[in-house]
Amino acid sequence: MNSNHQITFHVSSTQVFACCPVCNQITHRVHSRYERTLRDLPCVDFCLTILLQVCKFFCRNEACKRCIFTERLPKVAVPWARKTIRFAEHLTSIGLALGGAAAARLSYQINYGSSRNTMLRSIAKLEPPPAPTPKILGVDDFAFQRGHHYGTILVDLEHHRTIALLPDRDAKTLVAWLEEHPGVEILSRDRSKTYKSAISEGAPNAIQVADRFHLLKNLQEVLEKVFHSNYPALKSVDAALLKSEVPEPHAPESNEKSKVPPDEQGPRSRAHRLNNYQQTHALKQQGY
Ligand SMILES: [Zn+2]
């Protein structure tokens, strides 16, 4: 820190009664006193610490499960905290503006003295602002750990904003979210039967559409199958078109190879692509 100067305030609470945090009953019976240490906003160039004497009270409600409790100071500090609320709010604001590492560097320069992790924790505690339920919602899965653990991502497709990450891709989780957020009119999804049934149950009035990515992916897969199964015919057409103008391409592949699915060809598929690549460059050099 810039300064080693320290101001310490010794403060005592003067409350003579308190409400039990469990049953809310008022009590005057003091059990004991104890001291809390709270970091507060720095004063000029001085770090400020408050040593705060607070009371512990007996709960007088015999039916209450809490026998003894510490008085609450909701405008000063939350229970168990080691910072005042206003100091914590300042740290959060700095963290939100700068992120963890830069916020920590600044905090040491201005005598706030908080680490990067403290900054990040203060941001992580924030409740996200309530977002209105989107009319057009995108649903897809994503990997927390590829091949092991997947979740569900929900995207507001009108505003291009992620609005929720669900912990798994089970139907019941999505059904619960949809039931808590009524009003979705159009749902874009992949062809997963799980999502289809979950949407039908959780948002039965919503229109379900296949999203563009999966439509194009499906189209690509089908076209690859069609072209691959007709490879010899396509090759002969290609050769006939080029015959009068360009050198004869390499020999057509055998029918046996053309029946092998693309994902099983491995090195042969790579050699085939490499051949195409070299042939393309050769044609380009000839002006095609
Ligand atoms: Zn109580």
PDB file of C-alpha atoms and ligand atoms in Angstrom:
ATOM      1  CA  MET A   1       0.000   0.000   0.000  1.00  0.00           C
ATOM      2  CA  ASN A   2       1.013   3.579  -0.420  1.00  0.00           C
ATOM      3  CA  SER A   3       0.616   4.222   3.245  1.00  0.00           C
ATOM      4  CA  ASN A   4       1.268   2.254   6.370  1.00  0.00           C
ATOM      5  CA  HIS A   5      -0.819   4.716   8.326  1.00  0.00           C
ATOM      6  CA  GLN A   6      -3.734   3.137  10.020  1.00  0.00           C
ATOM      7  CA  ILE A   7      -6.737   4.514  11.830  1.00  0.00           C
ATOM      8  CA  THR A   8      -8.658   2.205  14.136  1.00  0.00           C
ATOM      9  CA  PHE A   9     -12.065   3.121  15.494  1.00  0.00           C
ATOM     10  CA  HIS A  10     -13.334   1.366  18.608  1.00  0.00           C
ATOM     11  CA  VAL A  11     -17.110   1.390  18.320  1.00  0.00           C
ATOM     12  CA  SER A  12     -19.868  -0.198  20.383  1.00  0.00           C
ATOM     13  CA  SER A  13     -23.383  -0.933  19.316  1.00  0.00           C
ATOM     14  CA  THR A  14     -25.993   0.728  21.532  1.00  0.00           C
ATOM     15  CA  GLN A  15     -28.929  -1.471  20.581  1.00  0.00           C
ATOM     16  CA  VAL A  16     -30.731  -2.663  23.710  1.00  0.00           C
ATOM     17  CA  PHE A  17     -32.911  -5.195  21.932  1.00  0.00           C
ATOM     18  CA  ALA A  18     -32.729  -7.289  18.805  1.00  0.00           C
ATOM     19  CA  CYS A  19     -34.900  -9.507  16.625  1.00  0.00           C
ATOM     20  CA  CYS A  20     -34.064 -13.180  16.356  1.00  0.00           C
ATOM     21  CA  PRO A  21     -33.038 -13.857  12.741  1.00  0.00           C
ATOM     22  CA  VAL A  22     -34.908 -17.184  12.749  1.00  0.00           C
ATOM     23  CA  CYS A  23     -38.250 -16.519  14.489  1.00  0.00           C
ATOM     24  CA  ASN A  24     -38.151 -12.708  14.346  1.00  0.00           C
ATOM     25  CA  GLN A  25     -39.136 -12.333  18.009  1.00  0.00           C
ATOM     26  CA  ILE A  26     -37.798  -9.307  19.892  1.00  0.00           C
ATOM     27  CA  THR A  27     -35.569  -9.935  22.888  1.00  0.00           C
ATOM     28  CA  HIS A  28     -33.744  -7.802  25.470  1.00  0.00           C
ATOM     29  CA  ARG A  29     -31.811 -10.611  27.144  1.00  0.00           C
ATOM     30  CA  VAL A  30     -28.125 -10.053  26.474  1.00  0.00           C
ATOM     31  CA  HIS A  31     -25.940 -13.150  26.479  1.00  0.00           C
ATOM     32  CA  SER A  32     -22.515 -11.563  25.961  1.00  0.00           C
ATOM     33  CA  ARG A  33     -20.577  -9.127  23.852  1.00  0.00           C
ATOM     34  CA  TYR A  34     -17.947  -9.791  21.271  1.00  0.00           C
ATOM     35  CA  GLU A  35     -15.799  -7.817  18.894  1.00  0.00           C
ATOM     36  CA  ARG A  36     -15.963  -7.784  15.124  1.00  0.00           C
ATOM     37  CA  THR A  37     -13.126  -6.433  12.995  1.00  0.00           C
ATOM     38  CA  LEU A  38     -14.330  -4.598   9.895  1.00  0.00           C
ATOM     39  CA  ARG A  39     -12.327  -2.976   7.130  1.00  0.00           C
ATOM     40  CA  ASP A  40     -13.910   0.297   6.100  1.00  0.00           C
ATOM     41  CA  LEU A  41     -13.329   2.854   3.363  1.00  0.00           C
ATOM     42  CA  PRO A  42      -9.900   4.502   3.677  1.00  0.00           C
ATOM     43  CA  CYS A  43      -9.846   8.013   5.111  1.00  0.00           C
ATOM     44  CA  VAL A  44      -7.601  10.413   3.161  1.00  0.00           C
ATOM     45  CA  ASP A  45      -4.360   8.393   3.086  1.00  0.00           C
ATOM     46  CA  PHE A  46      -5.174   6.153   6.037  1.00  0.00           C
ATOM     47  CA  CYS A  47      -6.493   2.607   6.071  1.00  0.00           C
ATOM     48  CA  LEU A  48      -9.501   2.427   8.316  1.00  0.00           C
ATOM     49  CA  THR A  49     -10.447  -0.448  10.602  1.00  0.00           C
ATOM     50  CA  ILE A  50     -13.477  -0.576  12.872  1.00  0.00           C
ATOM     51  CA  LEU A  51     -13.329  -2.723  15.994  1.00  0.00           C
ATOM     52  CA  LEU A  52     -17.024  -3.104  16.600  1.00  0.00           C
ATOM     53  CA  GLN A  53     -18.473  -4.345  19.888  1.00  0.00           C
ATOM     54  CA  VAL A  54     -21.776  -6.130  19.282  1.00  0.00           C
ATOM     55  CA  CYS A  55     -24.115  -8.084  21.538  1.00  0.00           C
ATOM     56  CA  LYS A  56     -25.226 -11.647  21.527  1.00  0.00           C
ATOM     57  CA  PHE A  57     -28.808 -12.171  22.674  1.00  0.00           C
ATOM     58  CA  PHE A  58     -30.885 -15.058  23.945  1.00  0.00           C
ATOM     59  CA  CYS A  59     -33.925 -15.868  21.855  1.00  0.00           C
ATOM     60  CA  ARG A  60     -36.910 -15.933  24.204  1.00  0.00           C
ATOM     61  CA  ASN A  61     -39.020 -18.088  21.931  1.00  0.00           C
ATOM     62  CA  GLU A  62     -38.790 -21.581  23.377  1.00  0.00           C
ATOM     63  CA  ALA A  63     -40.012 -23.095  20.121  1.00  0.00           C
ATOM     64  CA  CYS A  64     -37.206 -21.431  18.134  1.00  0.00           C
ATOM     65  CA  LYS A  65     -34.257 -23.570  17.145  1.00  0.00           C
ATOM     66  CA  ARG A  66     -31.849 -20.631  17.637  1.00  0.00           C
ATOM     67  CA  CYS A  67     -30.996 -20.185  21.339  1.00  0.00           C
ATOM     68  CA  ILE A  68     -28.369 -17.453  20.996  1.00  0.00           C
ATOM     69  CA  PHE A  69     -27.823 -15.038  18.148  1.00  0.00           C
ATOM     70  CA  THR A  70     -25.699 -12.035  17.342  1.00  0.00           C
ATOM     71  CA  GLU A  71     -27.378  -8.726  16.746  1.00  0.00           C
ATOM     72  CA  ARG A  72     -27.662  -7.756  13.076  1.00  0.00           C
ATOM     73  CA  LEU A  73     -26.454  -4.445  11.711  1.00  0.00           C
ATOM     74  CA  PRO A  74     -27.920  -4.526   8.231  1.00  0.00           C
ATOM     75  CA  LYS A  75     -26.742  -1.040   7.288  1.00  0.00           C
ATOM     76  CA  VAL A  76     -23.175  -1.646   8.470  1.00  0.00           C
ATOM     77  CA  ALA A  77     -22.078  -5.186   7.642  1.00  0.00           C
ATOM     78  CA  VAL A  78     -23.635  -8.521   6.712  1.00  0.00           C
ATOM     79  CA  PRO A  79     -23.208 -11.409   9.199  1.00  0.00           C
ATOM     80  CA  TRP A  80     -19.699 -12.911   9.249  1.00  0.00           C
ATOM     81  CA  ALA A  81     -18.358 -10.220   6.899  1.00  0.00           C
ATOM     82  CA  ARG A  82     -14.992  -8.629   7.581  1.00  0.00           C
ATOM     83  CA  LYS A  83     -15.746  -5.532   5.560  1.00  0.00           C
ATOM     84  CA  THR A  84     -18.383  -2.864   5.902  1.00  0.00           C
ATOM     85  CA  ILE A  85     -21.109  -2.900   3.292  1.00  0.00           C
ATOM     86  CA  ARG A  86     -19.979   0.405   1.775  1.00  0.00           C
ATOM     87  CA  PHE A  87     -16.381  -0.815   1.494  1.00  0.00           C
ATOM     88  CA  ALA A  88     -17.535  -4.048  -0.167  1.00  0.00           C
ATOM     89  CA  GLU A  89     -19.679  -2.056  -2.598  1.00  0.00           C
ATOM     90  CA  HIS A  90     -16.705   0.068  -3.604  1.00  0.00           C
ATOM     91  CA  LEU A  91     -14.594  -3.031  -4.215  1.00  0.00           C
ATOM     92  CA  THR A  92     -17.341  -4.544  -6.347  1.00  0.00           C
ATOM     93  CA  SER A  93     -17.632  -1.391  -8.428  1.00  0.00           C
ATOM     94  CA  ILE A  94     -13.881  -1.308  -9.034  1.00  0.00           C
ATOM     95  CA  GLY A  95     -13.862  -5.023  -9.871  1.00  0.00           C
ATOM     96  CA  LEU A  96     -16.727  -4.649 -12.327  1.00  0.00           C
ATOM     97  CA  ALA A  97     -14.989  -1.748 -14.058  1.00  0.00           C
ATOM     98  CA  LEU A  98     -11.504  -3.238 -14.273  1.00  0.00           C
ATOM     99  CA  GLY A  99     -11.680  -7.014 -13.767  1.00  0.00           C
ATOM    100  CA  GLY A 100      -9.637  -8.996 -11.261  1.00  0.00           C
ATOM    101  CA  ALA A 101      -5.935  -8.205 -11.830  1.00  0.00           C
ATOM    102  CA  ALA A 102      -6.234  -4.521 -12.778  1.00  0.00           C
ATOM    103  CA  ALA A 103      -8.715  -3.882  -9.979  1.00  0.00           C
ATOM    104  CA  ALA A 104      -6.353  -5.458  -7.465  1.00  0.00           C
ATOM    105  CA  ARG A 105      -3.456  -3.267  -8.658  1.00  0.00           C
ATOM    106  CA  LEU A 106      -5.568  -0.129  -8.337  1.00  0.00           C
ATOM    107  CA  SER A 107      -6.911  -1.191  -4.961  1.00  0.00           C
ATOM    108  CA  TYR A 108      -3.395  -1.291  -3.522  1.00  0.00           C
ATOM    109  CA  GLN A 109      -2.635   2.150  -4.924  1.00  0.00           C
ATOM    110  CA  ILE A 110      -5.661   3.720  -3.261  1.00  0.00           C
ATOM    111  CA  ASN A 111      -5.319   1.901   0.077  1.00  0.00           C
ATOM    112  CA  TYR A 112      -8.144  -0.548  -0.499  1.00  0.00           C
ATOM    113  CA  GLY A 113      -5.672  -3.427  -0.482  1.00  0.00           C
ATOM    114  CA  SER A 114      -7.686  -6.282  -1.998  1.00  0.00           C
ATOM    115  CA  SER A 115      -6.334  -9.216  -3.932  1.00  0.00           C
ATOM    116  CA  ARG A 116      -7.404 -10.296  -7.394  1.00  0.00           C
ATOM    117  CA  ASN A 117      -9.335 -13.248  -5.960  1.00  0.00           C
ATOM    118  CA  THR A 118     -11.170 -11.025  -3.492  1.00  0.00           C
ATOM    119  CA  MET A 119     -12.189  -8.790  -6.356  1.00  0.00           C
ATOM    120  CA  LEU A 120     -13.442 -11.727  -8.391  1.00  0.00           C
ATOM    121  CA  ARG A 121     -15.331 -13.191  -5.418  1.00  0.00           C
ATOM    122  CA  SER A 122     -17.086  -9.873  -4.818  1.00  0.00           C
ATOM    123  CA  ILE A 123     -18.218  -9.859  -8.452  1.00  0.00           C
ATOM    124  CA  ALA A 124     -19.282 -13.512  -8.344  1.00  0.00           C
ATOM    125  CA  LYS A 125     -21.571 -12.802  -5.369  1.00  0.00           C
ATOM    126  CA  LEU A 126     -23.630 -10.346  -7.379  1.00  0.00           C
ATOM    127  CA  GLU A 127     -27.075 -11.412  -8.421  1.00  0.00           C
ATOM    128  CA  PRO A 128     -27.505 -11.044 -12.176  1.00  0.00           C
ATOM    129  CA  PRO A 129     -30.101  -8.423 -13.102  1.00  0.00           C
ATOM    130  CA  PRO A 130     -33.511  -9.925 -13.828  1.00  0.00           C
ATOM    131  CA  ALA A 131     -33.917 -10.489 -17.541  1.00  0.00           C
ATOM    132  CA  PRO A 132     -37.348 -10.539 -19.175  1.00  0.00           C
ATOM    133  CA  THR A 133     -38.347 -13.860 -20.674  1.00  0.00           C
ATOM    134  CA  PRO A 134     -37.438 -13.763 -24.366  1.00  0.00           C
ATOM    135  CA  LYS A 135     -40.049 -14.376 -27.027  1.00  0.00           C
ATOM    136  CA  ILE A 136     -37.560 -16.178 -29.247  1.00  0.00           C
ATOM    137  CA  LEU A 137     -35.327 -18.581 -27.400  1.00  0.00           C
ATOM    138  CA  GLY A 138     -32.420 -20.685 -28.634  1.00  0.00           C
ATOM    139  CA  VAL A 139     -31.710 -23.975 -26.842  1.00  0.00           C
ATOM    140  CA  ASP A 140     -28.571 -26.008 -27.337  1.00  0.00           C
ATOM    141  CA  ASP A 141     -26.136 -28.105 -25.369  1.00  0.00           C
ATOM    142  CA  PHE A 142     -22.561 -27.185 -24.514  1.00  0.00           C
ATOM    143  CA  ALA A 143     -19.670 -29.029 -22.885  1.00  0.00           C
ATOM    144  CA  PHE A 144     -18.421 -28.279 -19.396  1.00  0.00           C
ATOM    145  CA  GLN A 145     -15.973 -31.119 -20.139  1.00  0.00           C
ATOM    146  CA  ARG A 146     -16.155 -32.559 -23.640  1.00  0.00           C
ATOM    147  CA  GLY A 147     -17.282 -36.169 -23.648  1.00  0.00           C
ATOM    148  CA  HIS A 148     -18.134 -36.166 -19.947  1.00  0.00           C
ATOM    149  CA  HIS A 149     -20.321 -33.357 -18.710  1.00  0.00           C
ATOM    150  CA  TYR A 150     -22.736 -31.270 -20.756  1.00  0.00           C
ATOM    151  CA  GLY A 151     -25.071 -28.421 -19.892  1.00  0.00           C
ATOM    152  CA  THR A 152     -27.773 -26.485 -21.712  1.00  0.00           C
ATOM    153  CA  ILE A 153     -27.338 -22.935 -22.935  1.00  0.00           C
ATOM    154  CA  LEU A 154     -30.352 -20.664 -23.421  1.00  0.00           C
ATOM    155  CA  VAL A 155     -29.954 -17.658 -25.700  1.00  0.00           C
ATOM    156  CA  ASP A 156     -32.251 -14.705 -26.305  1.00  0.00           C
ATOM    157  CA  LEU A 157     -32.128 -14.774 -30.116  1.00  0.00           C
ATOM    158  CA  GLU A 158     -33.673 -11.311 -30.506  1.00  0.00           C
ATOM    159  CA  HIS A 159     -30.963  -9.601 -28.468  1.00  0.00           C
ATOM    160  CA  HIS A 160     -28.189 -12.169 -29.090  1.00  0.00           C
ATOM    161  CA  ARG A 161     -27.604 -12.618 -25.390  1.00  0.00           C
ATOM    162  CA  THR A 162     -27.045 -15.688 -23.250  1.00  0.00           C
ATOM    163  CA  ILE A 163     -29.641 -15.664 -20.500  1.00  0.00           C
ATOM    164  CA  ALA A 164     -29.113 -18.962 -18.672  1.00  0.00           C
ATOM    165  CA  LEU A 165     -26.751 -21.906 -18.359  1.00  0.00           C
ATOM    166  CA  LEU A 166     -28.476 -25.020 -17.076  1.00  0.00           C
ATOM    167  CA  PRO A 167     -26.320 -27.572 -15.227  1.00  0.00           C
ATOM    168  CA  ASP A 168     -27.227 -30.524 -17.472  1.00  0.00           C
ATOM    169  CA  ARG A 169     -29.119 -31.368 -20.642  1.00  0.00           C
ATOM    170  CA  ASP A 170     -31.877 -33.369 -18.999  1.00  0.00           C
ATOM    171  CA  ALA A 171     -35.463 -32.805 -20.067  1.00  0.00           C
ATOM    172  CA  LYS A 172     -36.736 -32.150 -16.544  1.00  0.00           C
ATOM    173  CA  THR A 173     -34.254 -29.294 -16.010  1.00  0.00           C
ATOM    174  CA  LEU A 174     -35.365 -27.544 -19.182  1.00  0.00           C
ATOM    175  CA  VAL A 175     -39.030 -28.199 -18.395  1.00  0.00           C
ATOM    176  CA  ALA A 176     -38.589 -26.585 -14.968  1.00  0.00           C
ATOM    177  CA  TRP A 177     -36.936 -23.495 -16.502  1.00  0.00           C
ATOM    178  CA  LEU A 178     -39.632 -23.105 -19.141  1.00  0.00           C
ATOM    179  CA  GLU A 179     -42.401 -23.448 -16.550  1.00  0.00           C
ATOM    180  CA  GLU A 180     -40.738 -20.743 -14.422  1.00  0.00           C
ATOM    181  CA  HIS A 181     -40.425 -18.458 -17.465  1.00  0.00           C
ATOM    182  CA  PRO A 182     -43.701 -18.578 -19.378  1.00  0.00           C
ATOM    183  CA  GLY A 183     -44.109 -16.500 -22.513  1.00  0.00           C
ATOM    184  CA  VAL A 184     -41.612 -18.006 -24.942  1.00  0.00           C
ATOM    185  CA  GLU A 185     -43.267 -18.007 -28.373  1.00  0.00           C
ATOM    186  CA  ILE A 186     -40.630 -19.549 -30.632  1.00  0.00           C
ATOM    187  CA  LEU A 187     -37.992 -22.064 -29.626  1.00  0.00           C
ATOM    188  CA  SER A 188     -35.047 -22.830 -31.844  1.00  0.00           C
ATOM    189  CA  ARG A 189     -33.341 -26.146 -31.107  1.00  0.00           C
ATOM    190  CA  ASP A 190     -31.320 -28.977 -32.566  1.00  0.00           C
ATOM    191  CA  ARG A 191     -32.966 -32.290 -33.454  1.00  0.00           C
ATOM    192  CA  SER A 192     -32.480 -33.769 -29.981  1.00  0.00           C
ATOM    193  CA  LYS A 193     -35.537 -35.752 -28.899  1.00  0.00           C
ATOM    194  CA  THR A 194     -34.835 -34.787 -25.304  1.00  0.00           C
ATOM    195  CA  TYR A 195     -35.177 -31.084 -26.027  1.00  0.00           C
ATOM    196  CA  LYS A 196     -38.169 -31.698 -28.278  1.00  0.00           C
ATOM    197  CA  SER A 197     -40.096 -33.501 -25.557  1.00  0.00           C
ATOM    198  CA  ALA A 198     -38.981 -31.025 -22.875  1.00  0.00           C
ATOM    199  CA  ILE A 199     -40.199 -28.050 -24.910  1.00  0.00           C
ATOM    200  CA  SER A 200     -43.480 -29.801 -25.714  1.00  0.00           C
ATOM    201  CA  GLU A 201     -44.031 -30.293 -21.993  1.00  0.00           C
ATOM    202  CA  GLY A 202     -42.642 -27.012 -20.636  1.00  0.00           C
ATOM    203  CA  ALA A 203     -43.855 -24.646 -23.373  1.00  0.00           C
ATOM    204  CA  PRO A 204     -46.603 -26.515 -25.245  1.00  0.00           C
ATOM    205  CA  ASN A 205     -47.805 -23.395 -27.078  1.00  0.00           C
ATOM    206  CA  ALA A 206     -44.388 -22.413 -28.409  1.00  0.00           C
ATOM    207  CA  ILE A 207     -43.454 -23.034 -32.027  1.00  0.00           C
ATOM    208  CA  GLN A 208     -40.425 -25.288 -32.346  1.00  0.00           C
ATOM    209  CA  VAL A 209     -38.005 -24.678 -35.192  1.00  0.00           C
ATOM    210  CA  ALA A 210     -34.721 -26.279 -36.183  1.00  0.00           C
ATOM    211  CA  ASP A 211     -31.883 -23.814 -35.792  1.00  0.00           C
ATOM    212  CA  ARG A 212     -29.911 -22.666 -38.832  1.00  0.00           C
ATOM    213  CA  PHE A 213     -26.632 -24.190 -37.719  1.00  0.00           C
ATOM    214  CA  HIS A 214     -28.084 -27.679 -37.402  1.00  0.00           C
ATOM    215  CA  LEU A 215     -30.059 -27.363 -40.641  1.00  0.00           C
ATOM    216  CA  LEU A 216     -26.882 -26.497 -42.541  1.00  0.00           C
ATOM    217  CA  LYS A 217     -24.960 -29.204 -40.727  1.00  0.00           C
ATOM    218  CA  ASN A 218     -27.590 -31.767 -41.666  1.00  0.00           C
ATOM    219  CA  LEU A 219     -27.573 -30.556 -45.263  1.00  0.00           C
ATOM    220  CA  GLN A 220     -23.799 -30.802 -45.417  1.00  0.00           C
ATOM    221  CA  GLU A 221     -23.829 -34.349 -44.060  1.00  0.00           C
ATOM    222  CA  VAL A 222     -26.493 -35.469 -46.547  1.00  0.00           C
ATOM    223  CA  LEU A 223     -24.718 -33.840 -49.483  1.00  0.00           C
ATOM    224  CA  GLU A 224     -21.452 -35.473 -48.527  1.00  0.00           C
ATOM    225  CA  LYS A 225     -23.138 -38.883 -48.457  1.00  0.00           C
ATOM    226  CA  VAL A 226     -24.823 -38.293 -51.821  1.00  0.00           C
ATOM    227  CA  PHE A 227     -21.670 -37.028 -53.515  1.00  0.00           C
ATOM    228  CA  HIS A 228     -19.592 -39.768 -52.006  1.00  0.00           C
ATOM    229  CA  SER A 229     -21.936 -42.569 -53.087  1.00  0.00           C
ATOM    230  CA  ASN A 230     -21.952 -41.129 -56.636  1.00  0.00           C
ATOM    231  CA  TYR A 231     -18.279 -40.305 -56.723  1.00  0.00           C
ATOM    232  CA  PRO A 232     -17.341 -42.356 -59.825  1.00  0.00           C
ATOM    233  CA  ALA A 233     -20.181 -40.815 -61.862  1.00  0.00           C
ATOM    234  CA  LEU A 234     -19.308 -37.282 -60.745  1.00  0.00           C
ATOM    235  CA  LYS A 235     -15.678 -37.926 -61.499  1.00  0.00           C
ATOM    236  CA  SER A 236     -16.428 -39.084 -65.043  1.00  0.00           C
ATOM    237  CA  VAL A 237     -18.605 -36.011 -65.679  1.00  0.00           C
ATOM    238  CA  ASP A 238     -15.864 -33.826 -64.314  1.00  0.00           C
ATOM    239  CA  ALA A 239     -13.278 -35.540 -66.510  1.00  0.00           C
ATOM    240  CA  ALA A 240     -15.481 -35.179 -69.597  1.00  0.00           C
ATOM    241  CA  LEU A 241     -15.888 -31.446 -68.994  1.00  0.00           C
ATOM    242  CA  LEU A 242     -12.192 -30.866 -68.518  1.00  0.00           C
ATOM    243  CA  LYS A 243     -10.947 -33.294 -71.138  1.00  0.00           C
ATOM    244  CA  SER A 244     -10.623 -30.848 -73.992  1.00  0.00           C
ATOM    245  CA  GLU A 245      -8.973 -28.097 -71.935  1.00  0.00           C
ATOM    246  CA  VAL A 246      -6.988 -29.480 -69.034  1.00  0.00           C
ATOM    247  CA  PRO A 247      -4.772 -32.456 -68.342  1.00  0.00           C
ATOM    248  CA  GLU A 248      -6.506 -35.686 -67.467  1.00  0.00           C
ATOM    249  CA  PRO A 249      -7.080 -35.860 -63.708  1.00  0.00           C
ATOM    250  CA  HIS A 250      -5.766 -38.761 -61.678  1.00  0.00           C
ATOM    251  CA  ALA A 251      -7.373 -42.166 -62.116  1.00  0.00           C
ATOM    252  CA  PRO A 252     -10.904 -42.542 -60.674  1.00  0.00           C
ATOM    253  CA  GLU A 253     -11.133 -44.224 -57.351  1.00  0.00           C
ATOM    254  CA  SER A 254     -12.427 -47.763 -57.185  1.00  0.00           C
ATOM    255  CA  ASN A 255     -16.046 -48.492 -56.312  1.00  0.00           C
ATOM    256  CA  GLU A 256     -14.871 -50.368 -53.287  1.00  0.00           C
ATOM    257  CA  LYS A 257     -13.250 -47.294 -51.777  1.00  0.00           C
ATOM    258  CA  SER A 258     -16.191 -45.053 -52.570  1.00  0.00           C
ATOM    259  CA  LYS A 259     -18.382 -47.150 -50.329  1.00  0.00           C
ATOM    260  CA  VAL A 260     -16.176 -46.529 -47.324  1.00  0.00           C
ATOM    261  CA  PRO A 261     -17.734 -43.850 -45.096  1.00  0.00           C
ATOM    262  CA  PRO A 262     -15.635 -40.645 -44.959  1.00  0.00           C
ATOM    263  CA  ASP A 263     -14.986 -40.892 -41.252  1.00  0.00           C
ATOM    264  CA  GLU A 264     -13.448 -44.364 -41.657  1.00  0.00           C
ATOM    265  CA  GLN A 265     -11.009 -43.564 -44.407  1.00  0.00           C
ATOM    266  CA  GLY A 266      -8.344 -41.943 -42.251  1.00  0.00           C
ATOM    267  CA  PRO A 267      -5.049 -41.674 -44.154  1.00  0.00           C
ATOM    268  CA  ARG A 268      -6.710 -42.513 -47.485  1.00  0.00           C
ATOM    269  CA  SER A 269      -9.085 -39.609 -47.025  1.00  0.00           C
ATOM    270  CA  ARG A 270      -6.186 -37.318 -46.270  1.00  0.00           C
ATOM    271  CA  ALA A 271      -4.286 -38.492 -49.361  1.00  0.00           C
ATOM    272  CA  HIS A 272      -7.414 -37.879 -51.402  1.00  0.00           C
ATOM    273  CA  ARG A 273      -7.768 -34.315 -50.074  1.00  0.00           C
ATOM    274  CA  LEU A 274      -4.094 -33.654 -50.657  1.00  0.00           C
ATOM    275  CA  ASN A 275      -4.458 -34.859 -54.242  1.00  0.00           C
ATOM    276  CA  ASN A 276      -7.421 -32.521 -54.754  1.00  0.00           C
ATOM    277  CA  TYR A 277      -5.466 -29.667 -53.226  1.00  0.00           C
ATOM    278  CA  GLN A 278      -2.471 -30.204 -55.534  1.00  0.00           C
ATOM    279  CA  GLN A 279      -4.740 -30.599 -58.539  1.00  0.00           C
ATOM    280  CA  THR A 280      -6.528 -27.349 -57.669  1.00  0.00           C
ATOM    281  CA  HIS A 281      -3.242 -25.467 -57.502  1.00  0.00           C
ATOM    282  CA  ALA A 282      -2.084 -26.971 -60.781  1.00  0.00           C
ATOM    283  CA  LEU A 283      -5.306 -25.847 -62.483  1.00  0.00           C
ATOM    284  CA  LYS A 284      -5.003 -22.376 -60.950  1.00  0.00           C
ATOM    285  CA  GLN A 285      -1.494 -21.996 -62.354  1.00  0.00           C
ATOM    286  CA  GLN A 286      -2.883 -22.837 -65.778  1.00  0.00           C
ATOM    287  CA  GLY A 287      -5.331 -19.974 -65.459  1.00  0.00           C
ATOM    288  CA  TYR A 288      -8.459 -21.824 -64.309  1.00  0.00           C
TER     289      TYR A 288
HETATM  290 ZN    ZN B   1     -35.733 -17.217  17.631  1.00  0.00          ZN
END
